[in-house]
Coordinates of C-alpha atoms in Angstrom, one line a residue:
M1011 CA 107.7 136.2 114.5
S1012 CA 111.0 136.9 112.6
K1013 CA 112.4 133.7 114.2
F1014 CA 109.4 131.7 113.1
F1015 CA 109.7 132.9 109.5
K1016 CA 113.4 132.0 109.5
L1017 CA 112.4 128.5 110.6
M1018 CA 109.8 128.3 107.9
K1019 CA 112.4 129.4 105.3
V1020 CA 114.8 126.7 106.5
Q1021 CA 112.0 124.0 106.4
M1022 CA 111.1 124.9 102.8
L1023 CA 114.7 125.0 101.7
N1024 CA 115.4 121.6 103.2
Y1025 CA 112.4 120.2 101.4
W1026 CA 112.7 121.8 98.0
L1027 CA 116.2 123.1 97.4
Q1028 CA 119.3 121.2 98.6
G1029 CA 122.8 121.2 97.2
N1030 CA 124.9 123.7 95.4
A1031 CA 123.7 126.4 93.0
K1032 CA 123.8 124.1 90.0
T1033 CA 121.8 121.4 91.8
I1034 CA 119.2 124.0 92.9
R1035 CA 118.8 125.3 89.4
S1036 CA 118.3 121.7 88.2
Q1037 CA 115.7 121.1 90.9
L1038 CA 113.9 124.3 90.0
L1039 CA 113.8 123.4 86.3
K1040 CA 112.5 119.9 87.0
T1041 CA 109.9 121.3 89.4
I1042 CA 108.7 123.8 86.8
G1043 CA 108.6 121.2 84.1
A1044 CA 106.7 118.7 86.1
S1045 CA 104.3 121.4 87.2
V1046 CA 103.6 122.4 83.6
I1047 CA 103.0 118.8 82.6
A1048 CA 100.7 118.3 85.6
L1049 CA 98.7 121.5 84.7
A1050 CA 98.3 120.3 81.2
I1051 CA 97.1 116.9 82.2
V1052 CA 94.7 118.2 84.8
S1053 CA 93.4 120.9 82.4
F1054 CA 92.7 118.2 79.8
Y1055 CA 90.7 116.0 82.1
A1056 CA 88.9 119.0 83.6
A1057 CA 87.8 120.1 80.1
M1058 CA 86.7 116.6 79.4
F1059 CA 84.7 116.4 82.6
F1060 CA 82.9 119.7 82.1
K1061 CA 82.3 119.0 78.4
N1062 CA 80.4 115.8 79.2
A1063 CA 78.6 116.9 82.4
S1064 CA 75.5 118.9 82.9
A1065 CA 75.4 122.0 85.1
S1066 CA 73.5 120.2 87.8
T1067 CA 76.4 117.8 88.3
Y1068 CA 79.1 120.5 88.7
P1069 CA 79.0 120.2 92.5
I1070 CA 79.6 116.5 92.2
L1071 CA 82.6 117.0 90.0
F1072 CA 84.0 119.6 92.5
F1073 CA 83.4 117.0 95.2
V1074 CA 85.4 114.4 93.2
V1075 CA 88.3 116.7 92.7
A1076 CA 88.3 117.7 96.4
T1077 CA 88.3 114.0 97.3
I1078 CA 91.4 113.5 95.2
V1079 CA 93.1 116.4 97.0
I1080 CA 92.2 115.0 100.4
F1081 CA 93.4 111.5 99.4
M1082 CA 96.7 112.6 97.9
S1083 CA 97.4 115.0 100.8
F1084 CA 96.9 112.2 103.2
I1085 CA 99.1 109.8 101.2
S1086 CA 101.8 112.4 100.7
T1087 CA 101.9 113.5 104.3
S1088 CA 101.9 109.9 105.6
S1089 CA 104.9 109.1 103.4
I1090 CA 107.0 112.0 104.6
A1091 CA 105.7 112.5 108.2
Q1092 CA 108.2 110.2 109.9
S1093 CA 111.2 111.8 108.3
T1094 CA 109.9 115.4 108.5
F1095 CA 108.5 115.3 112.1
F1096 CA 110.6 112.7 113.9
E1097 CA 113.8 111.8 112.1
F1098 CA 115.3 115.3 111.5
K1099 CA 118.9 115.4 112.6
D1100 CA 119.0 119.0 113.8
Y1101 CA 116.5 118.6 116.7
D1102 CA 119.2 119.0 119.4
M1103 CA 120.5 122.1 117.7
L1104 CA 117.0 123.6 117.2
A1105 CA 116.1 122.8 120.8
S1106 CA 119.1 124.7 122.1
L1107 CA 118.2 127.9 120.2
P1108 CA 116.3 130.7 121.9
V1109 CA 113.1 129.6 120.1
E1110 CA 110.0 128.2 121.7
K1111 CA 109.3 124.6 120.8
K1112 CA 105.8 125.5 119.7
W1113 CA 107.3 127.6 116.9
I1114 CA 109.5 124.7 115.8
S1115 CA 106.6 122.3 115.6
L1116 CA 104.3 124.8 114.0
S1117 CA 106.9 125.6 111.3
K1118 CA 107.2 121.9 110.5
F1119 CA 103.4 121.6 110.3
L1120 CA 103.0 124.7 108.1
A1121 CA 105.8 123.6 105.8
A1122 CA 103.9 120.3 105.3
M1123 CA 100.8 122.4 104.6
L1124 CA 102.6 124.5 102.1
N1125 CA 103.7 121.4 100.2
Q1126 CA 100.1 120.2 100.0
W1127 CA 98.8 123.7 99.0
A1128 CA 101.2 123.5 96.1
F1129 CA 99.6 120.2 95.0
A1130 CA 96.1 121.5 95.6
L1131 CA 96.8 124.5 93.4
L1132 CA 98.0 122.3 90.6
L1133 CA 94.7 120.4 90.7
L1134 CA 92.1 123.0 91.7
I1135 CA 93.3 126.0 89.8
P1136 CA 92.8 124.4 86.3
I1137 CA 89.4 123.1 87.5
Y1138 CA 88.4 126.6 88.4
C1139 CA 89.7 128.0 85.1
I1140 CA 87.8 125.4 83.0
Y1141 CA 84.7 126.0 85.0
A1142 CA 85.0 129.8 84.5
I1143 CA 85.2 129.2 80.7
N1144 CA 82.1 127.0 80.8
S1145 CA 80.2 129.2 83.2
S1146 CA 80.3 132.7 84.7
P1147 CA 81.4 132.3 88.4
T1148 CA 80.3 135.0 90.8
L1149 CA 82.7 136.9 93.0
V1150 CA 81.3 135.1 96.1
F1151 CA 81.8 131.6 94.4
S1152 CA 85.4 132.6 93.6
L1153 CA 86.1 133.8 97.1
Y1154 CA 84.6 130.7 98.8
Y1155 CA 86.5 128.5 96.3
F1156 CA 89.9 129.9 97.0
I1157 CA 89.3 130.1 100.8
G1158 CA 88.1 126.5 100.8
M1159 CA 91.1 125.5 98.7
L1160 CA 93.5 126.8 101.5
L1161 CA 91.5 125.0 104.2
L1162 CA 91.0 121.7 102.4
P1163 CA 94.4 120.0 103.0
A1164 CA 94.5 120.8 106.8
I1165 CA 92.4 117.8 107.9
P1166 CA 94.2 115.1 105.8
V1167 CA 97.6 116.6 106.8
S1168 CA 96.6 116.6 110.4
I1169 CA 95.5 112.9 110.2
G1170 CA 98.7 111.9 108.4
V1171 CA 100.8 113.5 111.1
L1172 CA 98.6 112.0 113.8
N1173 CA 99.1 108.5 112.3
A1174 CA 102.8 109.1 112.2
L1175 CA 102.8 110.2 115.9
F1176 CA 100.7 107.2 116.9
F1177 CA 102.9 104.7 115.0
R1178 CA 106.1 106.3 116.4
W1179 CA 104.6 106.2 120.0
I1180 CA 103.9 102.5 119.9
T1181 CA 107.1 101.5 118.2
A1182 CA 109.7 103.8 119.7
G1183 CA 112.4 101.9 121.6
T1184 CA 111.2 98.5 120.5
R1185 CA 113.5 95.8 119.1
Y1186 CA 112.3 96.2 115.5
E1187 CA 111.3 99.9 115.6
N1188 CA 112.1 100.9 112.0
L1189 CA 110.6 97.7 110.5
L1190 CA 107.4 98.0 112.5
K1191 CA 106.7 101.7 111.8
N1192 CA 107.5 101.2 108.1
L1193 CA 105.2 98.2 107.9
L1194 CA 102.4 100.1 109.7
N1195 CA 102.8 103.1 107.3
L1196 CA 102.9 100.9 104.2
A1197 CA 99.9 98.9 105.4
L1198 CA 97.9 102.2 105.9
I1199 CA 98.7 103.4 102.4
L1200 CA 97.9 100.1 100.9
F1201 CA 94.6 100.0 102.8
W1202 CA 93.6 103.3 101.2
L1203 CA 94.7 102.2 97.8
V1204 CA 92.7 99.0 98.1
Y1205 CA 89.7 100.9 99.4
S1206 CA 90.0 103.3 96.5
F1207 CA 90.2 100.5 93.9
T1208 CA 87.4 98.5 95.3
N1209 CA 85.1 101.5 95.6
G1210 CA 85.6 102.7 92.0
Y1211 CA 87.8 105.7 93.0
M1212 CA 90.6 104.7 90.5
T1213 CA 88.5 105.1 87.4
S1214 CA 89.9 105.2 83.9
G1215 CA 88.7 105.7 80.4
G1216 CA 87.9 108.8 78.3
G1217 CA 85.1 111.1 77.3
P1218 CA 81.6 110.5 78.6
A1219 CA 82.6 107.3 80.4
T1220 CA 85.1 109.0 82.6
A1221 CA 82.8 111.9 83.4
K1222 CA 80.0 109.4 84.2
A1223 CA 82.3 107.4 86.4
A1224 CA 83.3 110.5 88.3
Q1225 CA 79.6 111.5 88.7
T1226 CA 78.7 108.1 89.9
F1227 CA 81.4 108.1 92.5
G1228 CA 80.5 111.6 93.7
Q1229 CA 76.8 110.7 94.0
E1230 CA 77.5 107.5 95.9
N1231 CA 80.0 109.1 98.4
S1232 CA 79.0 112.7 98.8
N1233 CA 77.2 111.9 102.1
S1234 CA 80.0 109.8 103.5
W1235 CA 81.1 111.2 106.9
Y1236 CA 84.8 110.7 106.2
L1237 CA 84.6 112.8 103.0
A1238 CA 82.7 115.6 104.7
P1239 CA 85.5 118.2 104.1
A1240 CA 85.2 117.5 100.3
K1241 CA 81.4 118.1 100.5
W1242 CA 81.8 121.3 102.5
F1243 CA 84.3 122.6 100.0
S1244 CA 82.4 121.7 96.8
F1245 CA 78.8 122.4 97.9
G1246 CA 79.8 125.4 100.0
S1247 CA 81.6 127.2 97.1
Y1248 CA 79.1 126.2 94.3
L1249 CA 76.0 126.8 96.3
E1250 CA 77.6 129.8 98.0
E1251 CA 76.6 128.5 101.4
P1252 CA 78.7 130.2 104.1
K1253 CA 77.8 127.5 106.7
Y1254 CA 79.7 124.8 104.8
L1255 CA 82.8 127.0 104.6
L1256 CA 82.4 127.7 108.3
Y1257 CA 82.3 123.9 109.0
L1258 CA 85.5 123.5 107.0
F1259 CA 87.2 126.4 108.8
I1260 CA 86.3 125.1 112.3
S1261 CA 87.4 121.5 111.4
A1262 CA 90.7 122.8 110.0
V1263 CA 91.4 125.0 113.1
I1264 CA 90.5 122.1 115.5
S1265 CA 92.6 119.6 113.6
I1266 CA 95.6 121.9 113.5
G1267 CA 95.2 122.7 117.1
I1268 CA 94.9 119.1 118.3
I1269 CA 97.9 117.8 116.3
T1270 CA 100.1 120.8 117.4
I1271 CA 99.2 120.3 121.1
L1272 CA 99.8 116.5 120.9
Y1273 CA 103.0 116.9 119.0
L1274 CA 104.4 119.4 121.6
K1275 CA 103.4 117.2 124.5
L1276 CA 104.5 113.8 123.2
F1277 CA 107.5 114.5 121.0
D1278 CA 110.2 114.8 123.6
G1279 CA 109.2 111.5 125.2
I1280 CA 109.0 109.7 121.9
H1281 CA 112.3 111.2 120.8
H1282 CA 114.2 110.1 123.9
R1283 CA 112.6 106.6 123.7
S1284 CA 113.6 106.3 120.1
A1285 CA 117.1 107.5 120.7
M1286 CA 117.5 105.0 123.5
T1287 CA 117.0 102.0 121.2
Y1288 CA 116.3 98.5 122.2
H1289 CA 119.8 97.4 121.3
V1290 CA 121.4 100.2 123.4
K1291 CA 119.3 99.3 126.5
N1292 CA 119.8 95.6 126.0
F1293 CA 123.4 95.7 124.9
K1294 CA 125.2 92.3 124.9
L1295 CA 128.6 91.5 123.4
T1296 CA 128.0 88.5 121.2
K1297 CA 129.9 87.0 118.3
A1298 CA 128.6 88.2 115.0
K1299 CA 127.3 85.6 112.6
G1300 CA 129.4 85.1 109.6
G1301 CA 128.5 84.8 106.0
S1302 CA 129.7 85.3 102.5
V1303 CA 130.5 88.8 101.2
F1304 CA 127.5 88.6 98.9
T1305 CA 125.1 87.7 101.7
V1306 CA 126.4 90.4 104.0
L1307 CA 126.1 93.0 101.3
M1308 CA 122.5 91.9 100.4
K1309 CA 121.5 92.2 104.1
R1310 CA 123.0 95.7 104.1
E1311 CA 120.9 96.7 101.1
F1312 CA 117.7 95.4 102.5
K1313 CA 118.4 97.1 105.9
I1314 CA 118.8 100.4 104.1
L1315 CA 115.4 99.9 102.5
I1316 CA 113.6 98.6 105.6
T1317 CA 114.8 101.3 107.9
N1318 CA 113.8 104.2 105.7
F1319 CA 110.1 104.6 104.9
V1320 CA 110.2 106.9 101.9
A1321 CA 112.8 104.7 100.2
A1322 CA 110.8 101.5 101.1
L1323 CA 107.6 103.1 99.8
N1324 CA 109.1 104.0 96.4
V1325 CA 110.6 100.5 96.0
F1326 CA 107.8 98.3 97.5
L1327 CA 104.6 100.1 96.5
L1328 CA 104.3 99.1 92.8
P1329 CA 105.2 95.4 93.5
A1330 CA 102.6 95.5 96.3
I1331 CA 100.0 96.8 93.8
A1332 CA 100.9 94.0 91.4
I1333 CA 100.3 91.5 94.2
F1334 CA 97.0 93.0 95.2
G1335 CA 96.0 93.0 91.5
G1336 CA 96.8 89.3 91.3
L1337 CA 94.7 88.6 94.5
Y1338 CA 91.9 90.7 93.0
V1339 CA 91.9 88.7 89.8
Y1340 CA 92.1 85.4 91.6
F1341 CA 89.3 86.0 94.1
K1342 CA 87.1 88.4 92.1
A1343 CA 88.0 88.3 88.4
P1344 CA 86.8 91.5 86.7
S1345 CA 83.9 90.9 84.3
Y1346 CA 85.7 92.7 81.4
L1347 CA 88.6 90.3 81.8
I1348 CA 86.4 87.2 81.8
Q1349 CA 84.6 88.5 78.7
L1350 CA 87.9 89.1 77.0
V1351 CA 89.1 85.6 77.8
S1352 CA 85.8 84.0 76.6
K1353 CA 85.9 86.0 73.4
E1354 CA 89.6 85.9 72.5
G1355 CA 90.8 82.8 74.4
K1356 CA 93.2 82.5 77.3
E1357 CA 96.1 83.2 74.9
V1358 CA 95.6 86.9 75.3
L1359 CA 96.4 86.8 79.0
P1360 CA 100.2 86.8 78.6
Y1361 CA 99.7 90.2 76.9
A1362 CA 97.9 91.4 80.0
I1363 CA 100.9 90.0 82.1
Y1364 CA 103.2 92.0 79.8
F1365 CA 101.5 95.3 80.6
V1366 CA 101.2 94.5 84.3
T1367 CA 104.9 93.8 84.4
V1368 CA 105.8 97.0 82.5
F1369 CA 103.7 99.2 84.8
T1370 CA 104.6 97.6 88.1
S1371 CA 108.3 96.9 87.6
L1372 CA 109.6 100.5 87.4
P1373 CA 113.2 100.1 88.5
A1374 CA 113.0 102.6 91.4
Y1375 CA 115.9 101.0 93.3
C1376 CA 118.3 100.3 90.4
S1377 CA 117.8 103.8 89.0
A1378 CA 119.1 105.3 92.3
C1379 CA 121.1 102.5 94.0
I1380 CA 124.4 104.2 93.3
N1381 CA 123.0 107.5 94.5
V1382 CA 122.0 105.8 97.8
E1383 CA 125.7 105.3 98.6
G1384 CA 125.9 109.1 98.6
T1385 CA 128.6 110.7 100.7
R1386 CA 129.5 107.3 102.3
F1387 CA 130.6 105.7 99.1
W1388 CA 134.2 105.8 100.2
I1389 CA 133.4 103.4 103.0
I1390 CA 132.2 100.6 100.7
R1391 CA 135.2 101.3 98.4
S1392 CA 137.6 100.9 101.4
L1393 CA 136.3 97.3 102.0
P1394 CA 137.7 94.2 100.3
V1395 CA 134.7 94.0 97.9
S1396 CA 135.3 93.7 94.2
E1397 CA 133.5 96.0 91.8
K1398 CA 131.7 93.1 90.1
K1399 CA 130.4 91.8 93.4
F1400 CA 129.2 95.3 94.4
L1401 CA 127.5 95.6 91.1
L1402 CA 126.0 92.1 91.4
V1403 CA 124.4 92.9 94.8
K1404 CA 122.8 96.1 93.5
H1405 CA 121.5 94.4 90.4
S1406 CA 120.2 91.4 92.3
V1407 CA 118.3 93.5 94.9
G1408 CA 116.7 95.6 92.1
I1409 CA 115.6 92.5 90.1
L1410 CA 114.2 90.8 93.3
M1411 CA 112.3 93.9 94.3
T1412 CA 110.7 94.6 90.9
G1413 CA 110.2 91.0 89.9
I1414 CA 108.4 89.7 93.0
G1415 CA 105.1 91.5 92.3
P1416 CA 104.6 90.6 88.6
L1417 CA 105.7 87.0 89.4
I1418 CA 103.1 86.6 92.0
F1419 CA 100.5 88.2 89.7
L1420 CA 101.5 85.6 87.0
I1421 CA 101.1 82.7 89.4
L1422 CA 97.7 83.8 90.7
C1423 CA 96.5 84.4 87.1
A1424 CA 97.8 80.9 86.1
L1425 CA 95.9 79.4 89.0
R1426 CA 92.7 81.3 88.3
F1427 CA 92.6 80.7 84.5
E1428 CA 94.3 77.3 84.6
F1429 CA 97.3 78.0 82.4
N1430 CA 99.0 75.1 80.6
L1431 CA 102.7 74.8 80.8
S1432 CA 103.3 76.7 77.5
M1433 CA 101.3 79.7 78.7
F1434 CA 103.0 79.7 82.1
L1435 CA 106.4 79.6 80.5
I1436 CA 105.7 82.5 78.2
G1437 CA 104.4 84.5 81.1
L1438 CA 107.5 83.7 83.1
A1439 CA 109.7 84.6 80.2
T1440 CA 107.8 87.9 79.8
V1441 CA 108.3 88.8 83.5
V1442 CA 112.0 87.8 83.6
S1443 CA 113.0 89.5 80.4
I1444 CA 111.3 92.8 81.1
V1445 CA 112.5 92.9 84.7
I1446 CA 116.2 92.2 83.7
L1447 CA 116.1 94.7 80.9
S1448 CA 114.5 97.5 83.0
N1449 CA 116.9 97.1 85.9
G1450 CA 120.0 96.6 83.8
F1451 CA 119.3 99.8 81.9
A1452 CA 118.4 101.8 85.0
L1453 CA 121.6 100.7 86.8
L1454 CA 123.7 101.6 83.7
M1455 CA 122.1 105.1 83.6
N1456 CA 122.7 105.6 87.3
L1457 CA 126.4 104.7 86.8
L1458 CA 126.6 107.1 83.8
L1459 CA 124.9 110.0 85.6
P1460 CA 125.2 109.5 89.3
K1461 CA 124.1 112.1 91.9
M1462 CA 125.9 111.1 95.1
I1463 CA 125.4 114.3 97.1
Y1464 CA 122.8 113.1 99.6
D1465 CA 123.3 111.4 102.9
T1466 CA 120.0 109.6 103.3
P1467 CA 118.4 107.0 101.0
D1468 CA 115.0 108.8 100.8
L1469 CA 116.6 111.9 99.3
A1470 CA 118.8 109.8 97.0
I1471 CA 115.7 108.0 95.6
K1472 CA 113.3 111.0 95.5
K1473 CA 115.8 113.4 94.0
G1474 CA 118.0 111.1 92.0
G1475 CA 118.6 113.5 89.1
I1476 CA 118.3 113.1 85.4
G1477 CA 120.1 109.7 85.4
S1478 CA 117.4 108.2 87.6
I1479 CA 114.6 109.7 85.6
L1480 CA 116.0 108.4 82.3
G1481 CA 116.8 105.0 83.8
S1482 CA 113.2 104.6 84.9
M1483 CA 111.3 106.2 82.1
I1484 CA 113.2 105.0 79.0
P1485 CA 112.6 101.3 79.5
H1486 CA 109.1 101.9 80.6
F1487 CA 108.0 103.9 77.6
G1488 CA 110.3 102.0 75.3
L1489 CA 108.6 98.7 76.1
I1490 CA 105.2 100.2 75.5
A1491 CA 106.4 101.7 72.2
L1492 CA 108.0 98.3 71.2
F1493 CA 104.7 96.6 71.8
G1494 CA 102.9 99.2 69.7
V1495 CA 105.3 98.8 66.8
F1496 CA 105.0 95.0 67.1
V1497 CA 101.2 95.2 67.0
V1498 CA 101.3 97.5 63.9
T1499 CA 103.7 95.1 62.2
A1500 CA 101.5 92.1 63.1
S1501 CA 98.4 93.8 61.8
D1502 CA 100.1 94.3 58.4
G1503 CA 100.1 90.6 57.8
F1504 CA 102.9 89.3 60.0
S1505 CA 100.5 87.5 62.4
K1506 CA 98.6 85.8 59.6
Q1507 CA 101.3 83.2 59.4
I1508 CA 102.0 83.0 63.1
D1509 CA 99.5 82.5 66.0
I1510 CA 99.2 84.9 68.9
T1511 CA 101.4 82.8 71.3
W1512 CA 104.3 82.6 68.9
S1513 CA 104.0 86.3 68.2
L1514 CA 104.6 87.0 71.8
W1515 CA 107.5 84.6 71.9
I1516 CA 109.1 86.7 69.1
L1517 CA 108.5 89.9 71.0
I1518 CA 110.1 88.4 74.1
A1519 CA 113.0 87.2 72.1
I1520 CA 113.6 90.8 70.9
I1521 CA 113.4 92.1 74.5
T1522 CA 115.8 89.3 75.6
V1523 CA 118.4 90.3 72.9
I1524 CA 118.2 94.0 74.0
A1525 CA 118.6 92.9 77.7
I1526 CA 121.6 90.8 76.8
V1527 CA 123.2 93.7 75.0
I1528 CA 122.6 96.0 78.0
E1529 CA 123.9 93.5 80.5
T1530 CA 127.1 93.0 78.4
I1531 CA 127.7 96.8 78.4
L1532 CA 126.9 96.9 82.1
W1533 CA 129.4 94.2 83.1
I1534 CA 132.1 95.5 80.9
Y1535 CA 131.7 99.2 81.7
G1536 CA 130.3 99.0 85.2
P1537 CA 133.3 97.9 87.2
K1538 CA 135.5 100.5 85.4
R1539 CA 132.9 103.2 86.2
I1540 CA 132.8 102.2 89.9
R1541 CA 136.6 102.5 90.2
G1542 CA 136.3 105.9 88.6
L1543 CA 133.6 107.0 91.1
G1544 CA 135.6 105.7 94.1

């Protein structure tokens, strides 16, 4: 067992703490800070839910929270399962150690479970505390609640790993292995997001409206077979029914057992098929296609994203949500949007496009594109590529990735509500100015505060450091704050002389000026900074 615990320690260190002592301290501080913020947010919503709910609906609220845990555990596991369970580089070394393979696989599975337990604690502990303040939970309830909390993530984690195993099995050794498995994973996550959106899972609002929406969702879905673990947890703990907890325990044990056995039996074959790639088996010496330096570097950037699922998920998910939102508006326009247009006129729609662009164009790539080079940066610096061309490629990929979603959303809205040329141009100017400003600032911050210690793109994007965080968040919240200041100014009399369309043109002009200043700094300072890094 001592060998197993050492394996567990290594797995957790690889996931949470990498780098030197300074980097580890920074990661710990960020984790603690994020946890405190998450606890505060969850506690606020939990207090709001219980304040506006009757005692008879408490099991439904527990059910809703358990559903969120299941949903997030599945999404999180699906996003990391390929890299955690199949793409780890130390397999040959681990396999050569005097350790049974079952302990290696079990350590990886339990490490994934520990990560989901951490998330479950952040969500379920505040709910328990707020419930304890509003009621007087019995010892039996508390015992069932905490046991169920430990068992709850087992099934979604098992399904997430099983999906990864299946996708890997059908794509291993094929010509486009990385592209196919990443597309399958992304399609699966998008399916769950679409399902959640269309079934009222992603509710918003405040006060009684939010609590009522949560209760409605719980009442409508508490008998769904695929959410049975959430029902067993919530009703078993609240009603103190041991049979529900027993169902949850049996399901957790069976799911863990099945995935462990399948992983042990299939992994070696999948690993060898994946290692013997299509291009190795069908090797042919052919003349490489030429192209400009810019084209070759662009292909290189997209290949990095396509072949790494976590990196692709971080970069492509928000644009995909914007595209889905556009399709939803086009085919099934929400009633509140139709009412708003009929009341205020179509001129308010560019403001909606403004916020969609702000929220779906977070510069995930540009905020970490320098970090992505990592320990291999010397290779690109040894090539006959100018600093400006290198910078242009990074900037272009970031703008393309973040701009495609809002642009398609704009086009679909224009078709649905029959924009005239003026409205379409103002929407286009909104998207272009926001996307260029966000990506330019993110790239500049990444150049100022790079963190080039990782050797894989997923780690470089997930753990990009303070430069990546600032590069993403400052333009995001800055654009929201700028809009708020502009609205306040307009309400003080500015808009009485200027109509709503020209008001937005003025706001876009301000954003454009800021973007030009940032771009000027970037292109003057950027090449010098790249030479300094190389």
